């Protein structure tokens, strides 16, 4: 923001160093403006009781409740270190009851203050003791009112109490006091919305919205403020994306139209099947984009196994047809090798242009990865710079300075969420003019996320599976409650192998001592289990000695030597290896149609979309697929609910919605990749589809009229504040 002293001032000056330190470290709030954008999560009403019934879903979370004391019991107990006092207080709010416990010297104050019939706000971490929910040593703030002054009591009772997202060191009501200290500076906030838009949509001014969100007099105030603040977030984000689209549309590109009777026609003629209706529609959209003189920016999202690679390959061949080159960027060596194998197989003699036995219309298809030998690498680089190779498939190795193209016309990025912006830009900069860009993902993305995260890309969706694909049955295997289910799972794997098929077993970690999982902080559920996630090396050994003895069992993980990885994958694809015990390195793109069963160990440790991706590795041939989700979590846990959701549907878009609802919006907007706090505090990507769609329209209109926002200084300032340089870079390509 332009320097607005009161808003930009460090919170130390207003609140003192100790409080400012907690706000910065625990909640990422550094300035008055940050604090003003730290909105209440909800509001408690002093006049009505807030719900204790929902606390079961908030185990291990810090909560704030407003309730009445039902009874209080002071007890003396004998412990290992002598006697002590324990105060048990039961509170109620009409929807449920909750126990509070205080120990030792901490019992005296609450014993005097928390008398039956008194009301207070209580804050603490929800835990379970003897099968009951409780708050141990909660902080509390009595809600007393002067009964003699009727009016004051009524005003007090009807006040809305903001409940802020809090942390152990700073309860909600202390945050409220901090907000009070900076609230006057809200008057200086710069309004980003153009006045015509704000008035046309009936939205309140920004300063009013900030006052109403923090200190509402009525529920209508809260609603007014929310609507306004949601619009700010949606609109500023959409303006950033509209500016990207506008800038991209100004870039020059070479129009690429396939030559009649050329490579693409020859390829289509030898296909043993017809393209699905979806593949034909998406291909038309892509070919229309390729024929324009500014770069295509298209996102192709398709269900696991919907034939995205076929669509991408036809686009690549169309570019080669008119003298250009096409590069496909894959996130792992395993996937790059897999793509190279399947593309050369699909193309046959057309992939051997210029070679003995190759087709006259063909081109050379080369692979470029970091682990290639010097001679093979030198030849691949030569084929690219001379234009001999029309198609190249590679990993990050494609991005290195040494790699030069004769005429790069199309870049296809597979599983784009694995790549940083810089990597994509580095590859795109290798064209004489900006090449066309096709981004592919098998992680289905709800429409609203496509409009926010991928808002600078046109979107194509492939949701039809090719004929001959088999359905996949998915079941949860509760290993702890019903160990015989796990025994049966291994019997099923044996049966599939005996019927000539193959199996995957997926584990969360490798298990070679320097494991990636060890570096991660254990989640609450891991803590509850008190055991590390199952590992590939251990499980492979147990299976070889036990339930799968006598079968060809091999391991595959990311830290193996690339040549060994490729060897294992080749032998698995050839059917020599019957059971592959792997990490998620097989998550995307691995295509072995003979694999019919997948067992995912500790399935509760994977996300919904990731489980759906993994499951897509089986059922790729004519035999039906089976996916078994093994978990030791108890039936009532949120983790088991997630697994049940995956077992209940094969619809990736439905699962992506569930996944999104279970994660914070910030994760969706790539907070992890950008290292910047999510700018979405009020906007809920799933619920606010309409606001996002309207904001996109308005933003497109505003940017078309004034691309540099010269007449909208407030909007320009807000753009600078919400999307600092790093975040804007992240948004460049979603």
XYZ file of C-alpha atoms in Angstrom:
734
model
C 0.000 0.000 0.000
C 1.035 3.635 -0.374
C 2.511 4.660 2.929
C -0.400 5.125 5.298
C 1.367 5.481 8.626
C -1.419 4.287 10.928
C -2.239 1.251 8.780
C 1.319 0.268 7.899
C 2.727 0.794 11.359
C 4.199 -2.210 13.125
C 1.822 -3.502 15.803
C 4.607 -3.195 18.415
C 3.946 0.544 18.609
C 0.219 0.145 19.214
C 0.052 -3.074 21.235
C 3.491 -3.475 22.812
C 6.261 -5.931 21.854
C 4.956 -9.036 23.716
C 1.472 -9.061 22.142
C 2.829 -8.015 18.723
C 5.290 -10.926 18.823
C 2.510 -13.479 19.448
C 0.340 -11.970 16.681
C 3.267 -12.078 14.230
C 4.549 -15.555 15.083
C 1.284 -17.385 15.676
C -1.124 -15.630 13.297
C 1.138 -13.916 10.741
C -0.223 -10.449 11.599
C 2.362 -7.640 11.495
C 0.574 -4.332 10.818
C -2.680 -2.619 11.736
C -3.958 -3.449 8.235
C -3.191 -7.172 8.741
C -5.123 -7.098 11.999
C -8.103 -5.319 10.414
C -8.221 -8.137 7.838
C -8.172 -10.802 10.577
C -11.939 -11.226 10.579
C -14.084 -12.912 13.259
C -14.811 -16.554 12.444
C -18.323 -16.223 13.873
C -20.286 -14.244 16.462
C -21.657 -15.397 19.782
C -24.800 -13.702 21.053
C -24.844 -12.904 24.718
C -28.625 -13.161 24.665
C -28.625 -16.720 23.314
C -26.563 -19.800 24.054
C -24.008 -20.905 21.447
C -23.713 -24.521 20.470
C -21.645 -27.023 22.472
C -23.122 -29.778 20.308
C -20.592 -29.145 17.516
C -17.467 -29.554 19.636
C -16.970 -33.240 18.768
C -15.806 -32.093 15.291
C -13.226 -29.767 16.838
C -11.078 -32.194 18.823
C -7.585 -30.725 19.459
C -8.712 -27.297 18.211
C -8.798 -24.056 20.187
C -12.408 -23.058 20.637
C -14.381 -20.300 22.329
C -17.826 -21.051 23.771
C -20.394 -18.962 25.596
C -22.275 -20.944 28.231
C -23.795 -21.065 31.693
C -22.336 -22.905 34.677
C -24.619 -25.833 35.625
C -22.585 -27.083 38.602
C -19.096 -26.964 40.091
C -17.422 -29.599 42.313
C -14.153 -29.135 44.186
C -12.441 -32.454 44.943
C -9.314 -33.538 46.703
C -7.292 -36.312 45.074
C -4.214 -38.386 45.915
C -1.599 -38.453 43.156
C 1.886 -39.956 42.785
C 3.345 -36.666 44.037
C 1.009 -36.255 47.008
C -2.481 -34.761 47.237
C -4.012 -31.916 45.301
C -7.248 -30.164 44.438
C -9.288 -30.554 41.251
C -12.221 -28.348 40.253
C -14.747 -29.861 37.833
C -17.212 -27.409 36.301
C -20.067 -28.489 34.019
C -21.297 -25.851 31.585
C -24.374 -25.976 29.367
C -25.819 -24.016 26.494
C -29.039 -25.897 25.829
C -27.502 -27.879 22.955
C -25.103 -29.904 25.066
C -22.915 -30.065 28.180
C -19.141 -29.777 28.536
C -16.776 -30.429 31.418
C -14.071 -27.957 32.441
C -11.232 -29.042 34.748
C -8.803 -26.963 36.807
C -5.974 -28.401 38.955
C -3.736 -27.411 41.845
C -3.302 -23.735 42.677
C -5.299 -22.863 39.552
C -8.617 -23.883 41.187
C -9.058 -20.960 43.613
C -10.061 -18.134 41.255
C -12.525 -20.156 39.117
C -13.963 -21.751 42.276
C -14.937 -18.268 43.502
C -16.091 -16.923 40.112
C -17.727 -19.820 38.259
C -20.813 -20.251 40.422
C -23.863 -22.198 39.196
C -26.062 -19.886 37.118
C -23.211 -17.542 36.128
C -22.354 -17.064 32.436
C -18.959 -16.667 30.804
C -16.937 -17.042 27.637
C -14.553 -20.006 27.840
C -11.562 -20.634 25.541
C -9.307 -23.656 25.397
C -8.307 -26.761 23.485
C -10.934 -29.485 23.170
C -9.632 -32.825 24.442
C -11.185 -36.167 25.353
C -10.872 -37.771 28.801
C -12.743 -40.932 29.845
C -14.766 -40.763 26.583
C -15.989 -37.251 27.433
C -15.059 -33.955 25.805
C -13.426 -31.434 28.117
C -11.469 -28.183 28.296
C -8.539 -28.362 30.701
C -7.614 -25.046 32.380
C -9.619 -22.926 29.941
C -9.197 -19.163 29.956
C -12.525 -17.517 30.716
C -14.136 -14.101 30.841
C -17.246 -13.758 33.063
C -20.196 -12.130 31.315
C -21.636 -10.259 34.274
C -24.236 -7.487 33.835
C -25.645 -4.939 36.215
C -29.084 -6.399 36.852
C -30.340 -3.168 38.416
C -29.899 -1.268 35.162
C -32.463 -2.942 32.883
C -31.456 -1.056 29.709
C -27.759 -1.690 30.159
C -28.488 -5.378 30.761
C -30.626 -5.623 27.604
C -28.005 -3.868 25.503
C -25.368 -6.171 26.963
C -27.439 -9.300 26.331
C -28.087 -8.480 22.685
C -24.524 -7.595 21.779
C -22.777 -9.754 19.165
C -19.451 -11.061 20.486
C -16.866 -11.543 17.716
C -15.094 -14.905 18.005
C -11.694 -14.593 16.279
C -9.447 -17.356 14.937
C -7.170 -17.595 17.990
C -4.186 -19.503 19.324
C -3.111 -20.927 22.663
C -1.205 -17.768 23.664
C -3.891 -15.282 22.671
C -7.573 -15.967 23.272
C -10.320 -14.549 21.081
C -11.316 -11.773 23.493
C -7.709 -10.579 23.802
C -7.557 -10.354 19.995
C -10.808 -8.349 20.145
C -9.078 -5.852 22.484
C -6.151 -5.594 20.023
C -8.619 -4.907 17.186
C -10.248 -2.156 19.303
C -6.856 -0.457 19.514
C -6.378 -0.305 15.717
C -10.010 0.127 14.622
C -9.871 3.948 14.410
C -7.212 3.656 11.667
C -9.769 1.818 9.454
C -10.882 5.318 8.374
C -7.660 5.600 6.373
C -8.148 2.382 4.350
C -7.994 2.956 0.573
C -11.100 1.657 -1.216
C -10.110 -0.601 -4.153
C -13.543 -0.843 -5.801
C -14.372 1.657 -8.561
C -17.235 3.839 -7.189
C -19.551 2.935 -10.112
C -19.092 -0.788 -9.446
C -19.617 -0.381 -5.688
C -22.786 1.647 -6.091
C -24.093 -0.541 -8.925
C -23.752 -3.630 -6.741
C -25.155 -1.893 -3.639
C -21.990 -2.514 -1.565
C -21.045 -0.478 1.532
C -17.770 1.562 1.537
C -14.658 -0.266 2.767
C -14.246 1.729 6.008
C -17.852 0.971 6.950
C -17.369 -2.725 6.107
C -14.310 -2.972 8.391
C -16.168 -1.359 11.291
C -19.221 -3.557 10.768
C -17.307 -6.825 10.481
C -15.453 -6.246 13.763
C -18.119 -4.435 15.796
C -21.546 -5.218 14.320
C -24.660 -3.920 16.029
C -26.902 -6.386 14.184
C -26.688 -9.514 12.050
C -27.549 -7.341 9.030
C -24.328 -5.377 9.680
C -22.340 -8.613 9.501
C -24.023 -9.575 6.224
C -23.357 -6.127 4.659
C -19.698 -6.304 5.673
C -19.207 -9.884 4.455
C -20.708 -9.155 1.046
C -18.451 -6.135 0.611
C -15.254 -7.856 1.792
C -15.908 -10.936 -0.345
C -16.223 -8.651 -3.357
C -12.893 -6.994 -2.548
C -11.082 -10.318 -2.459
C -12.766 -11.765 -5.537
C -12.423 -8.570 -7.560
C -8.781 -7.775 -6.775
C -7.813 -11.386 -7.530
C -9.758 -11.358 -10.806
C -8.189 -8.014 -11.816
C -4.724 -9.556 -11.365
C -5.747 -12.483 -13.575
C -7.505 -10.283 -16.152
C -4.315 -8.228 -16.462
C -2.354 -11.447 -17.096
C -4.830 -12.509 -19.782
C -4.707 -9.046 -21.349
C -0.881 -9.004 -21.381
C -0.791 -12.508 -22.885
C -3.264 -11.541 -25.609
C -0.864 -8.757 -26.678
C 2.037 -11.203 -27.219
C 2.791 -12.348 -30.764
C 2.858 -16.060 -31.644
C 3.180 -18.094 -34.826
C -0.199 -19.500 -35.890
C 0.137 -23.281 -36.293
C -2.340 -25.012 -38.621
C -1.948 -28.750 -39.376
C -1.057 -29.533 -43.002
C -3.655 -31.643 -44.845
C -2.288 -35.101 -45.621
C 0.542 -34.555 -43.133
C 1.757 -36.195 -39.939
C -1.499 -35.679 -37.974
C -3.647 -37.234 -40.722
C -1.217 -40.170 -41.016
C -1.387 -40.685 -37.232
C -5.208 -40.486 -37.132
C -5.425 -43.004 -39.992
C -3.526 -45.653 -38.023
C -5.475 -45.274 -34.751
C -7.202 -48.586 -33.935
C -10.119 -46.772 -32.221
C -12.275 -43.669 -32.633
C -11.695 -40.682 -30.373
C -14.418 -40.074 -27.780
C -16.780 -37.183 -28.380
C -15.038 -35.306 -25.544
C -11.596 -35.805 -27.104
C -12.879 -34.503 -30.448
C -14.470 -31.403 -28.872
C -11.365 -30.541 -26.818
C -9.107 -31.121 -29.853
C -11.194 -28.625 -31.846
C -10.836 -26.018 -29.053
C -7.061 -26.544 -29.015
C -6.682 -26.409 -32.815
C -8.709 -23.166 -32.900
C -6.312 -21.660 -30.323
C -3.213 -22.879 -32.203
C -4.463 -21.176 -35.371
C -4.389 -17.682 -33.781
C -1.464 -15.280 -33.810
C -1.259 -14.908 -30.025
C -0.196 -17.708 -27.668
C -2.720 -20.316 -26.561
C -3.029 -20.576 -22.767
C -5.271 -23.544 -22.124
C -5.841 -25.807 -19.129
C -6.905 -29.341 -20.039
C -8.346 -31.098 -17.035
C -9.471 -34.631 -17.447
C -10.540 -37.499 -15.275
C -7.876 -40.107 -14.580
C -7.679 -42.207 -17.756
C -9.842 -39.966 -19.952
C -7.218 -39.858 -22.726
C -5.566 -36.454 -22.145
C -2.219 -37.710 -23.494
C -3.873 -38.615 -26.820
C -5.353 -35.095 -27.122
C -1.977 -33.505 -26.251
C -0.120 -35.739 -28.720
C -2.456 -34.760 -31.591
C -1.852 -31.069 -30.764
C 1.921 -31.710 -30.766
C 1.737 -33.469 -34.146
C -0.314 -30.584 -35.579
C 2.516 -28.194 -34.622
C 5.188 -30.517 -36.067
C 3.096 -30.684 -39.277
C 3.749 -27.022 -39.948
C 7.463 -27.066 -39.196
C 7.432 -26.381 -35.440
C 8.579 -28.415 -32.455
C 6.614 -29.502 -29.384
C 7.945 -30.163 -25.875
C 6.208 -32.084 -23.108
C 7.367 -31.365 -19.567
C 6.761 -34.149 -17.007
C 7.317 -33.821 -13.243
C 9.285 -37.071 -12.711
C 11.684 -39.264 -14.685
C 9.359 -42.244 -14.270
C 6.549 -40.257 -15.895
C 8.772 -38.791 -18.651
C 9.987 -42.285 -19.580
C 6.428 -43.617 -19.441
C 5.172 -40.834 -21.773
C 8.086 -41.407 -24.156
C 7.361 -45.140 -24.283
C 3.606 -44.765 -24.801
C 3.942 -41.961 -27.405
C 6.522 -43.843 -29.492
C 4.324 -46.982 -29.293
C 1.213 -45.036 -30.392
C 3.098 -43.404 -33.276
C 4.953 -46.529 -34.454
C 7.029 -45.838 -37.596
C 5.849 -42.184 -37.516
C 8.160 -41.707 -34.496
C 11.197 -42.737 -36.531
C 11.427 -39.851 -39.011
C 14.735 -39.876 -40.877
C 15.575 -43.374 -39.605
C 15.768 -46.658 -41.517
C 12.243 -48.123 -41.676
C 10.735 -44.855 -40.497
C 7.886 -43.121 -42.287
C 8.519 -40.277 -44.763
C 5.925 -38.217 -42.924
C 7.396 -39.112 -39.529
C 9.477 -37.121 -37.069
C 11.959 -38.025 -34.373
C 10.626 -38.334 -30.777
C 13.406 -37.820 -28.219
C 13.625 -38.169 -24.444
C 15.700 -35.791 -22.335
C 16.193 -36.443 -18.596
C 18.881 -35.612 -16.062
C 20.141 -39.172 -15.720
C 20.830 -39.900 -19.426
C 24.301 -40.937 -20.512
C 26.533 -38.285 -22.133
C 26.356 -39.695 -25.673
C 22.540 -40.085 -25.676
C 22.158 -36.630 -24.187
C 24.472 -35.035 -26.762
C 22.506 -36.679 -29.592
C 19.159 -35.510 -28.132
C 20.421 -31.905 -27.830
C 21.671 -32.025 -31.410
C 18.299 -33.356 -32.660
C 16.537 -30.442 -30.923
C 18.766 -27.646 -32.208
C 18.702 -28.935 -35.814
C 14.939 -29.524 -35.753
C 15.428 -33.228 -36.531
C 13.314 -34.031 -33.450
C 9.800 -32.635 -33.736
C 8.707 -33.953 -30.326
C 10.698 -33.964 -27.091
C 9.571 -35.355 -23.758
C 11.563 -34.509 -20.690
C 11.864 -33.489 -17.067
C 13.396 -30.309 -15.617
C 16.434 -31.176 -17.775
C 14.571 -29.493 -20.687
C 14.841 -26.157 -18.912
C 18.641 -26.025 -18.659
C 20.495 -23.263 -20.534
C 22.248 -25.740 -22.851
C 18.938 -26.894 -24.348
C 18.116 -25.030 -27.570
C 15.278 -25.586 -30.016
C 15.127 -25.053 -33.760
C 11.562 -23.643 -33.558
C 9.613 -24.341 -30.352
C 5.903 -23.941 -31.128
C 4.058 -25.720 -28.284
C 4.802 -26.493 -24.650
C 2.661 -29.144 -22.921
C 3.015 -29.189 -19.128
C 1.788 -32.407 -17.507
C 0.497 -32.373 -13.916
C 1.130 -28.660 -13.727
C 0.768 -28.375 -9.930
C 4.203 -30.007 -9.629
C 5.976 -27.141 -11.421
C 6.929 -23.671 -10.304
C 6.235 -20.613 -12.415
C 9.931 -20.001 -13.106
C 10.326 -23.480 -14.611
C 7.434 -23.020 -17.022
C 8.623 -19.546 -17.970
C 12.167 -20.801 -18.568
C 10.868 -23.374 -21.047
C 8.545 -20.885 -22.757
C 11.423 -18.427 -23.204
C 13.171 -20.951 -25.473
C 10.837 -20.157 -28.388
C 11.790 -17.493 -30.964
C 8.340 -16.080 -30.183
C 6.262 -17.148 -27.173
C 5.133 -20.743 -27.858
C 1.556 -21.928 -27.320
C 0.958 -23.446 -23.855
C -1.207 -26.424 -22.921
C -1.353 -27.284 -19.222
C -2.731 -30.711 -18.235
C -3.961 -31.980 -14.894
C -5.745 -35.150 -13.831
C -6.745 -33.539 -10.538
C -10.304 -32.416 -11.242
C -10.798 -28.772 -10.354
C -14.164 -27.286 -9.390
C -15.270 -24.444 -11.686
C -14.680 -21.784 -9.042
C -11.095 -22.885 -8.461
C -10.539 -22.896 -12.207
C -11.757 -19.266 -12.186
C -9.429 -18.265 -9.342
C -6.255 -20.340 -9.430
C -6.244 -20.883 -13.192
C -8.054 -17.669 -14.029
C -5.553 -16.720 -16.726
C -6.122 -19.957 -18.652
C -9.014 -21.009 -20.869
C -10.360 -24.334 -19.591
C -11.222 -27.574 -21.406
C -12.690 -30.539 -19.545
C -12.485 -34.223 -20.505
C -14.907 -36.169 -18.340
C -15.759 -39.082 -20.631
C -13.790 -42.323 -20.275
C -12.697 -44.109 -23.473
C -14.629 -47.270 -24.400
C -13.209 -50.459 -22.923
C -12.226 -48.858 -19.606
C -13.392 -50.957 -16.670
C -15.091 -49.742 -13.511
C -13.025 -49.686 -10.316
C -14.534 -51.053 -7.096
C -13.173 -49.340 -3.967
C -13.446 -50.680 -0.400
C -12.161 -49.523 2.984
C -10.212 -52.201 4.898
C -10.362 -51.449 8.673
C -7.119 -53.225 9.615
C -7.353 -52.595 13.357
C -11.046 -53.356 13.979
C -11.182 -56.304 11.548
C -7.712 -57.810 10.972
C -9.270 -60.683 8.938
C -10.254 -58.068 6.305
C -6.548 -57.317 5.738
C -5.790 -61.053 5.460
C -8.519 -61.281 2.820
C -7.024 -58.260 0.995
C -3.716 -60.097 0.494
C -5.633 -63.216 -0.639
C -7.377 -61.048 -3.285
C -3.967 -59.800 -4.501
C -2.778 -63.431 -4.858
C -5.954 -64.374 -6.750
C -5.493 -61.488 -9.219
C -1.845 -62.450 -9.838
C -2.808 -66.119 -10.297
C -5.342 -64.954 -12.912
C -2.488 -63.364 -14.875
C -2.845 -59.798 -13.548
C -0.600 -57.479 -11.504
C -0.907 -55.364 -8.360
C 0.328 -52.155 -6.746
C 0.866 -51.701 -3.004
C 1.314 -48.027 -2.048
C 2.908 -46.814 1.208
C 3.318 -43.235 2.539
C 7.089 -43.405 3.004
C 10.249 -45.171 1.836
C 11.702 -46.377 5.139
C 15.420 -46.054 4.446
C 16.385 -44.054 7.514
C 16.522 -40.597 5.871
C 12.800 -40.542 5.244
C 10.837 -37.559 4.050
C 8.000 -38.346 6.458
C 10.346 -37.970 9.409
C 10.871 -34.336 8.518
C 7.173 -33.559 8.594
C 5.423 -32.595 11.772
C 3.124 -35.380 12.869
C -0.564 -34.568 12.509
C -3.012 -34.881 15.389
C -4.146 -38.220 14.014
C -0.548 -39.460 13.738
C -0.012 -38.401 17.337
C -3.064 -40.415 18.331
C -1.638 -43.472 16.614
C 1.881 -43.064 18.024
C 3.467 -44.939 15.125
C 5.272 -43.767 11.989
C 3.561 -44.241 8.609
C 4.105 -47.616 6.944
C 7.139 -47.817 4.667
C 7.790 -49.381 1.260
C 10.939 -51.293 2.226
C 9.409 -52.821 5.384
C 6.079 -53.749 3.771
C 7.800 -55.275 0.706
C 9.881 -57.498 2.978
C 6.869 -58.536 5.111
C 4.833 -59.396 2.008
C 7.666 -61.374 0.339
C 8.116 -63.454 3.490
C 4.445 -63.710 4.391
C 1.151 -63.401 2.507
C 2.719 -62.896 -0.972
C 5.646 -65.336 -0.611
C 6.670 -66.824 -3.941
C 5.408 -63.904 -6.061
C 7.772 -61.515 -7.869
C 7.596 -58.466 -5.521
C 9.714 -55.344 -6.310
C 9.983 -51.823 -4.849
C 9.880 -48.398 -6.536
C 10.525 -45.042 -4.860
C 11.881 -41.576 -5.632
C 15.373 -42.053 -4.191
C 16.311 -45.069 -6.316
C 18.910 -44.670 -9.031
C 17.066 -43.543 -12.230
C 18.342 -46.518 -14.219
C 17.046 -48.900 -11.529
C 13.687 -47.107 -11.492
C 13.378 -47.416 -15.251
C 14.388 -51.084 -15.102
C 11.708 -51.890 -12.483
C 9.036 -50.000 -14.463
C 9.997 -51.771 -17.702
C 9.819 -55.189 -16.047
C 6.504 -54.300 -14.393
C 5.097 -53.078 -17.733
C 6.341 -56.324 -19.352
C 4.550 -58.397 -16.694
C 7.715 -59.889 -15.140
C 7.160 -58.087 -11.814
C 3.806 -59.137 -10.340
C 3.524 -56.841 -7.297
C 5.011 -53.343 -7.202
C 5.388 -51.855 -3.693
C 5.802 -48.110 -4.257
C 5.482 -44.601 -2.877
C 3.261 -42.055 -4.655
C 5.851 -41.859 -7.461
C 3.291 -43.953 -9.398
C 0.544 -41.384 -8.725
C 0.371 -39.844 -12.183
C 0.668 -41.133 -15.701
C 1.915 -44.661 -15.019
C -0.011 -46.838 -17.457
C 0.089 -50.638 -17.085
C -3.295 -51.937 -18.338
C -2.658 -55.399 -16.869
C -2.683 -54.032 -13.277
C -6.053 -54.715 -11.704
C -5.618 -54.282 -7.960
C -4.161 -51.566 -5.746
C -3.753 -51.754 -1.977
C -3.094 -48.364 -0.334
C -1.563 -48.775 3.135
C -2.298 -46.077 5.758
C -4.720 -44.628 3.211
C -5.892 -42.049 5.786
C -2.523 -40.293 5.416
C -3.267 -39.288 1.812
C -5.566 -36.517 0.566
C -8.846 -37.256 -1.209
C -7.604 -36.118 -4.642
C -4.374 -38.069 -4.214
C -6.273 -41.293 -3.422
C -8.403 -40.730 -6.527
C -5.250 -40.216 -8.616
C -3.621 -43.372 -7.255
C -6.756 -45.439 -7.808
C -6.709 -44.359 -11.476
C -3.633 -46.567 -12.032
C -5.815 -49.734 -12.044
C -8.747 -50.738 -14.255
C -6.962 -49.285 -17.302
C -7.499 -52.473 -19.338
C -10.532 -54.643 -20.010
C -10.487 -56.406 -16.595
C -12.292 -54.657 -13.682
C -10.128 -52.764 -11.180
C -10.109 -53.107 -7.400
C -8.774 -50.527 -4.929
C -8.440 -51.367 -1.212
C -7.952 -48.492 1.255
C -6.264 -49.897 4.371
C -6.581 -47.828 7.552
C -6.184 -48.301 11.301
C -8.212 -45.195 12.174
C -11.403 -45.797 14.164
C -14.731 -45.766 12.382
C -15.959 -42.429 13.752
C -12.804 -40.474 12.813
C -12.809 -37.723 10.129
C -10.071 -39.707 8.346
C -12.368 -42.691 7.908
C -15.149 -40.383 6.655
C -12.717 -39.160 3.971
C -11.957 -42.739 2.900
C -15.663 -43.602 2.814
C -16.202 -40.613 0.475
C -13.512 -41.909 -1.909
C -14.990 -45.429 -1.825
C -18.476 -44.054 -2.541
C -17.775 -42.327 -5.878
C -15.531 -42.455 -8.943
C -16.481 -38.870 -9.840
C -13.272 -36.858 -9.515
C -15.109 -33.523 -9.609
C -17.321 -34.572 -6.687
C -14.209 -35.680 -4.769
C -12.355 -32.454 -5.544
C -15.290 -30.566 -4.025
C -15.126 -32.717 -0.869
C -11.356 -32.246 -0.768
C -11.731 -28.493 -1.085
C -14.343 -28.345 1.667
C -12.005 -30.229 4.005
C -8.963 -28.035 3.354
C -8.433 -24.361 3.994
C -8.995 -22.144 0.971
C -5.385 -20.983 1.256
C -4.072 -24.411 0.314
C -6.197 -24.359 -2.800
C -4.732 -21.047 -3.856
C -1.271 -22.477 -3.736
C -0.178 -20.966 -0.453
C 2.203 -23.857 0.010
C 3.882 -23.198 -3.323
C 4.037 -19.434 -3.039
C 5.080 -19.181 0.599
C 2.726 -16.217 0.981
C -0.340 -16.060 3.186
C -3.516 -16.637 1.228
C -5.268 -13.405 0.355
C -8.607 -15.155 0.768
C -9.959 -14.544 4.232
C -13.645 -13.989 3.600
C -14.233 -15.606 0.213
C -15.106 -19.317 0.242
C -14.115 -20.692 -3.134
C -16.850 -23.343 -3.190
C -19.777 -21.339 -1.783
C -19.139 -18.017 -3.473
C -19.192 -19.209 -7.066
C -21.595 -16.438 -8.087
C -19.498 -13.629 -6.580
C -16.362 -15.003 -8.283
C -18.105 -15.289 -11.668
C -19.510 -11.719 -11.411
C -16.159 -10.350 -10.226
C -14.459 -12.019 -13.195
C -16.853 -10.262 -15.609
C -16.387 -6.870 -13.919
C -12.591 -7.289 -13.793
C -12.411 -8.187 -17.483
C -14.461 -5.076 -18.307
C -12.350 -2.766 -16.082
C -9.016 -4.092 -17.425
C -10.165 -3.872 -21.071
C -10.981 -0.188 -20.533
C -7.883 0.664 -18.468
C -5.183 -2.089 -18.533
C -2.724 -0.091 -16.398
C -5.474 1.006 -13.930
C -4.301 4.619 -14.372
C -7.715 5.994 -13.403
C -8.131 3.631 -10.441
C -5.302 4.410 -7.973
C -7.182 2.724 -5.088
C -7.405 -0.533 -7.036
C -3.746 -0.302 -8.055
C -2.775 0.146 -4.404
C -4.908 -2.811 -3.284
C -3.393 -4.962 -6.011
C 0.063 -4.120 -4.689
C -0.946 -4.990 -1.125
C -2.840 -8.209 -1.806
C -0.581 -9.567 -4.506
C 2.958 -8.711 -3.573
C 5.502 -9.567 -6.235
C 5.990 -13.163 -5.175
C 2.288 -13.910 -5.090
C 1.607 -12.237 -8.424
C 4.325 -14.414 -9.937
C 2.652 -17.487 -8.502
C -0.653 -16.412 -10.001
C 0.926 -15.893 -13.391
C 0.335 -19.454 -14.415
C -1.892 -20.670 -11.586
